[in-house]
PDB file of C-alpha atoms in Angstrom:
ATOM      1  CA  MET A1001       0.000   0.000   0.000  1.00  0.00           C
ATOM      2  CA  ALA A1002       1.343   3.436  -0.966  1.00  0.00           C
ATOM      3  CA  ARG A1003       1.923   5.948   1.776  1.00  0.00           C
ATOM      4  CA  PRO A1004      -0.137   9.167   1.805  1.00  0.00           C
ATOM      5  CA  ARG A1005       1.306  12.133  -0.099  1.00  0.00           C
ATOM      6  CA  ASN A1006       2.736  15.065   1.816  1.00  0.00           C
ATOM      7  CA  ASN A1007       1.518  18.586   1.148  1.00  0.00           C
ATOM      8  CA  SER A1008       3.731  20.597  -1.196  1.00  0.00           C
ATOM      9  CA  LYS A1009       4.981  23.931   0.138  1.00  0.00           C
ATOM     10  CA  ILE A1010       4.057  26.850  -2.107  1.00  0.00           C
ATOM     11  CA  GLN A1011       5.952  30.147  -1.927  1.00  0.00           C
ATOM     12  CA  ILE A1012       3.611  32.396  -3.921  1.00  0.00           C
ATOM     13  CA  PRO A1013      -0.023  31.806  -4.948  1.00  0.00           C
ATOM     14  CA  PRO A1014      -0.719  32.059  -8.697  1.00  0.00           C
ATOM     15  CA  ARG A1015      -1.711  35.580  -9.820  1.00  0.00           C
ATOM     16  CA  VAL A1016      -4.452  34.211 -12.064  1.00  0.00           C
ATOM     17  CA  LYS A1017      -6.978  31.422 -11.778  1.00  0.00           C
ATOM     18  CA  GLY A1018      -6.555  30.266 -15.373  1.00  0.00           C
ATOM     19  CA  PHE A1019      -6.133  31.020 -19.068  1.00  0.00           C
ATOM     20  CA  ASN A1020      -8.395  30.908 -22.125  1.00  0.00           C
ATOM     21  CA  PRO A1021      -7.326  30.417 -25.755  1.00  0.00           C
ATOM     22  CA  GLN A1022      -7.629  33.480 -28.008  1.00  0.00           C
ATOM     23  CA  GLY A1023      -9.330  33.431 -31.411  1.00  0.00           C
ATOM     24  CA  TYR A1024     -11.062  30.092 -30.879  1.00  0.00           C
ATOM     25  CA  TYR A1025     -14.239  29.067 -29.076  1.00  0.00           C
ATOM     26  CA  ALA A1026     -13.031  27.045 -26.110  1.00  0.00           C
ATOM     27  CA  ASN A1027     -15.459  24.409 -24.911  1.00  0.00           C
ATOM     28  CA  PRO A1028     -15.572  24.639 -21.088  1.00  0.00           C
ATOM     29  CA  SER A1029     -16.045  20.866 -20.896  1.00  0.00           C
ATOM     30  CA  ASN A1030     -12.501  20.441 -22.303  1.00  0.00           C
ATOM     31  CA  GLU A1031     -11.009  22.521 -19.483  1.00  0.00           C
ATOM     32  CA  VAL A1032      -7.609  21.375 -18.210  1.00  0.00           C
ATOM     33  CA  ASN A1033      -7.160  21.545 -14.429  1.00  0.00           C
ATOM     34  CA  LEU A1034      -3.622  22.453 -13.374  1.00  0.00           C
ATOM     35  CA  ASN A1035      -3.064  21.971  -9.633  1.00  0.00           C
ATOM     36  CA  ILE A1036      -1.350  24.763  -7.722  1.00  0.00           C
ATOM     37  CA  GLU A1037       1.528  22.390  -6.938  1.00  0.00           C
ATOM     38  CA  GLU A1038       1.931  21.717 -10.687  1.00  0.00           C
ATOM     39  CA  PHE A1039       1.909  25.466 -11.333  1.00  0.00           C
ATOM     40  CA  GLU A1040       4.575  25.954  -8.626  1.00  0.00           C
ATOM     41  CA  VAL A1041       6.815  23.261 -10.143  1.00  0.00           C
ATOM     42  CA  ILE A1042       6.583  24.926 -13.572  1.00  0.00           C
ATOM     43  CA  ARG A1043       7.365  28.286 -11.946  1.00  0.00           C
ATOM     44  CA  LEU A1044      10.403  26.980 -10.069  1.00  0.00           C
ATOM     45  CA  LEU A1045      11.898  24.828 -12.840  1.00  0.00           C
ATOM     46  CA  ASP A1046      11.037  26.718 -16.028  1.00  0.00           C
ATOM     47  CA  TYR A1047      10.637  30.326 -14.864  1.00  0.00           C
ATOM     48  CA  GLU A1048      13.138  30.503 -11.980  1.00  0.00           C
ATOM     49  CA  ASN A1049      15.517  28.005 -13.696  1.00  0.00           C
ATOM     50  CA  LEU A1050      16.148  26.032 -10.514  1.00  0.00           C
ATOM     51  CA  SER A1051      17.364  22.443 -10.563  1.00  0.00           C
ATOM     52  CA  GLN A1052      14.943  19.694  -9.608  1.00  0.00           C
ATOM     53  CA  LEU A1053      16.881  19.134  -6.394  1.00  0.00           C
ATOM     54  CA  GLU A1054      16.677  22.832  -5.425  1.00  0.00           C
ATOM     55  CA  ALA A1055      12.957  22.989  -6.244  1.00  0.00           C
ATOM     56  CA  SER A1056      12.201  19.797  -4.299  1.00  0.00           C
ATOM     57  CA  LYS A1057      13.911  21.267  -1.217  1.00  0.00           C
ATOM     58  CA  ILE A1058      11.893  24.490  -1.497  1.00  0.00           C
ATOM     59  CA  MET A1059       8.622  22.558  -1.869  1.00  0.00           C
ATOM     60  CA  GLU A1060       9.652  20.065   0.839  1.00  0.00           C
ATOM     61  CA  ILE A1061       8.919  17.026  -1.328  1.00  0.00           C
ATOM     62  CA  SER A1062      11.187  14.313  -2.710  1.00  0.00           C
ATOM     63  CA  ARG A1063      12.912  14.842  -6.047  1.00  0.00           C
ATOM     64  CA  PRO A1064      11.111  11.840  -7.617  1.00  0.00           C
ATOM     65  CA  SER A1065       7.761  13.309  -6.492  1.00  0.00           C
ATOM     66  CA  LEU A1066       8.707  16.663  -8.011  1.00  0.00           C
ATOM     67  CA  THR A1067       9.622  14.916 -11.283  1.00  0.00           C
ATOM     68  CA  ARG A1068       6.217  13.185 -11.415  1.00  0.00           C
ATOM     69  CA  ILE A1069       4.397  16.474 -10.710  1.00  0.00           C
ATOM     70  CA  TYR A1070       6.474  18.242 -13.401  1.00  0.00           C
ATOM     71  CA  ASP A1071       5.699  15.521 -15.953  1.00  0.00           C
ATOM     72  CA  ARG A1072       1.944  15.784 -15.234  1.00  0.00           C
ATOM     73  CA  ALA A1073       2.049  19.588 -15.488  1.00  0.00           C
ATOM     74  CA  ARG A1074       3.896  19.567 -18.837  1.00  0.00           C
ATOM     75  CA  LYS A1075       1.436  17.057 -20.306  1.00  0.00           C
ATOM     76  CA  LYS A1076      -1.559  19.110 -19.142  1.00  0.00           C
ATOM     77  CA  ILE A1077      -0.137  22.348 -20.567  1.00  0.00           C
ATOM     78  CA  ALA A1078       0.713  20.633 -23.877  1.00  0.00           C
ATOM     79  CA  LYS A1079      -2.827  19.214 -24.088  1.00  0.00           C
ATOM     80  CA  ALA A1080      -4.337  22.656 -23.454  1.00  0.00           C
ATOM     81  CA  LEU A1081      -2.146  24.296 -26.110  1.00  0.00           C
ATOM     82  CA  ILE A1082      -2.726  21.638 -28.786  1.00  0.00           C
ATOM     83  CA  GLU A1083      -6.472  21.229 -28.164  1.00  0.00           C
ATOM     84  CA  ALA A1084      -7.127  24.955 -27.500  1.00  0.00           C
ATOM     85  CA  SER A1085      -8.537  24.120 -24.068  1.00  0.00           C
ATOM     86  CA  PRO A1086      -8.920  26.577 -21.197  1.00  0.00           C
ATOM     87  CA  ILE A1087      -6.613  26.054 -18.205  1.00  0.00           C
ATOM     88  CA  ARG A1088      -7.927  26.378 -14.638  1.00  0.00           C
ATOM     89  CA  ILE A1089      -5.355  26.683 -11.832  1.00  0.00           C
ATOM     90  CA  GLU A1090      -6.660  25.421  -8.496  1.00  0.00           C
ATOM     91  CA  GLY A1091      -6.474  22.680  -5.896  1.00  0.00           C
ATOM     92  CA  GLY A1092      -3.780  20.206  -4.987  1.00  0.00           C
ATOM     93  CA  LYS A1093      -2.247  19.094  -1.696  1.00  0.00           C
ATOM     94  CA  ILE A1094      -0.501  22.310  -0.702  1.00  0.00           C
ATOM     95  CA  VAL A1095       0.458  24.522   2.197  1.00  0.00           C
ATOM     96  CA  TYR A1096       1.605  28.135   1.759  1.00  0.00           C
ATOM     97  CA  ASP A1097       5.014  29.251   3.002  1.00  0.00           C
ATOM     98  CA  GLU A1098       3.466  32.411   4.533  1.00  0.00           C
ATOM     99  CA  THR A1099      -0.007  33.865   5.057  1.00  0.00           C
ATOM    100  CA  TRP A1100      -1.238  35.319   1.751  1.00  0.00           C
ATOM    101  CA  TYR A1101      -4.173  37.625   1.032  1.00  0.00           C
ATOM    102  CA  GLU A1102      -6.099  38.496  -2.122  1.00  0.00           C
ATOM    103  CA  CYS A1103      -7.781  41.844  -2.694  1.00  0.00           C
ATOM    104  CA  LEU A1104     -11.195  41.295  -4.272  1.00  0.00           C
ATOM    105  CA  THR A1105     -11.182  44.837  -5.681  1.00  0.00           C
ATOM    106  CA  CYS A1106      -7.832  44.991  -7.524  1.00  0.00           C
ATOM    107  CA  ARG A1107      -7.170  41.181  -7.516  1.00  0.00           C
ATOM    108  CA  SER A1108      -3.620  41.595  -6.166  1.00  0.00           C
ATOM    109  CA  HIS A1109      -1.948  39.022  -3.909  1.00  0.00           C
ATOM    110  CA  PHE A1110       0.202  40.083  -0.995  1.00  0.00           C
ATOM    111  CA  ASN A1111       1.504  38.777   2.293  1.00  0.00           C
ATOM    112  CA  LYS A1112       2.110  40.306   5.677  1.00  0.00           C
ATOM    113  CA  PRO A1113       4.763  39.043   8.052  1.00  0.00           C
ATOM    114  CA  GLY A1114       3.628  38.303  11.577  1.00  0.00           C
ATOM    115  CA  ASP A1115       0.410  36.984  13.035  1.00  0.00           C
ATOM    116  CA  ASP A1116      -1.655  40.174  12.722  1.00  0.00           C
ATOM    117  CA  GLU A1117      -4.698  39.948  10.456  1.00  0.00           C
ATOM    118  CA  LEU A1118      -4.508  42.323   7.518  1.00  0.00           C
ATOM    119  CA  LYS A1119      -7.406  44.806   7.305  1.00  0.00           C
ATOM    120  CA  ARG A1120      -6.731  46.724   4.058  1.00  0.00           C
ATOM    121  CA  CYS A1121      -5.163  46.112   0.651  1.00  0.00           C
ATOM    122  CA  SER A1122      -1.662  47.552   0.467  1.00  0.00           C
ATOM    123  CA  LEU A1123      -2.230  48.725  -3.147  1.00  0.00           C
ATOM    124  CA  CYS A1124      -5.780  50.112  -3.380  1.00  0.00           C
ATOM    125  CA  SER A1125      -6.641  50.405   0.360  1.00  0.00           C
ATOM    126  CA  SER A1126      -9.814  48.355  -0.097  1.00  0.00           C
ATOM    127  CA  SER A1127     -11.048  46.467   2.952  1.00  0.00           C
ATOM    128  CA  ASP A1128     -12.478  43.758   0.679  1.00  0.00           C
ATOM    129  CA  ILE A1129      -9.690  41.191   1.194  1.00  0.00           C
ATOM    130  CA  LEU A1130      -9.645  37.445   1.770  1.00  0.00           C
ATOM    131  CA  LYS A1131      -7.025  35.167   3.223  1.00  0.00           C
ATOM    132  CA  VAL A1132      -5.792  32.750   0.550  1.00  0.00           C
ATOM    133  CA  GLU A1133      -6.578  29.332   1.999  1.00  0.00           C
ATOM    134  CA  GLU A1134      -4.590  26.188   1.566  1.00  0.00           C
ATOM    135  CA  ALA A1135      -6.159  23.373  -0.420  1.00  0.00           C
TER     136      ALA A1135
END
């Protein structure tokens, strides 16, 4: 019997919740779901150019687990590009590195060190903010 998977540590929540193809009617039933942990692996390996070993240490998962997540993410992104499918970014077994907030007015993400609850957006001063919850 396989042991239960550990939560992946995420440094920064995704800025967007997904992507839609341009110039083509995208059928919502063909939507590709990219987990937040898959998004984070793509960010660390392809955007930040970290090695798999460095990324696995940051996410606090094994290197083989990171490789499997990366393989799944690449296949999902390739499928979405080839089939002109929308991508939704959500879910996964994750825990955030710090407490993150999202402003519902300007849609920005930000964090605040310490245990104090944040009351206003640091960019637009709106009080309409939510704590970004772990999945």
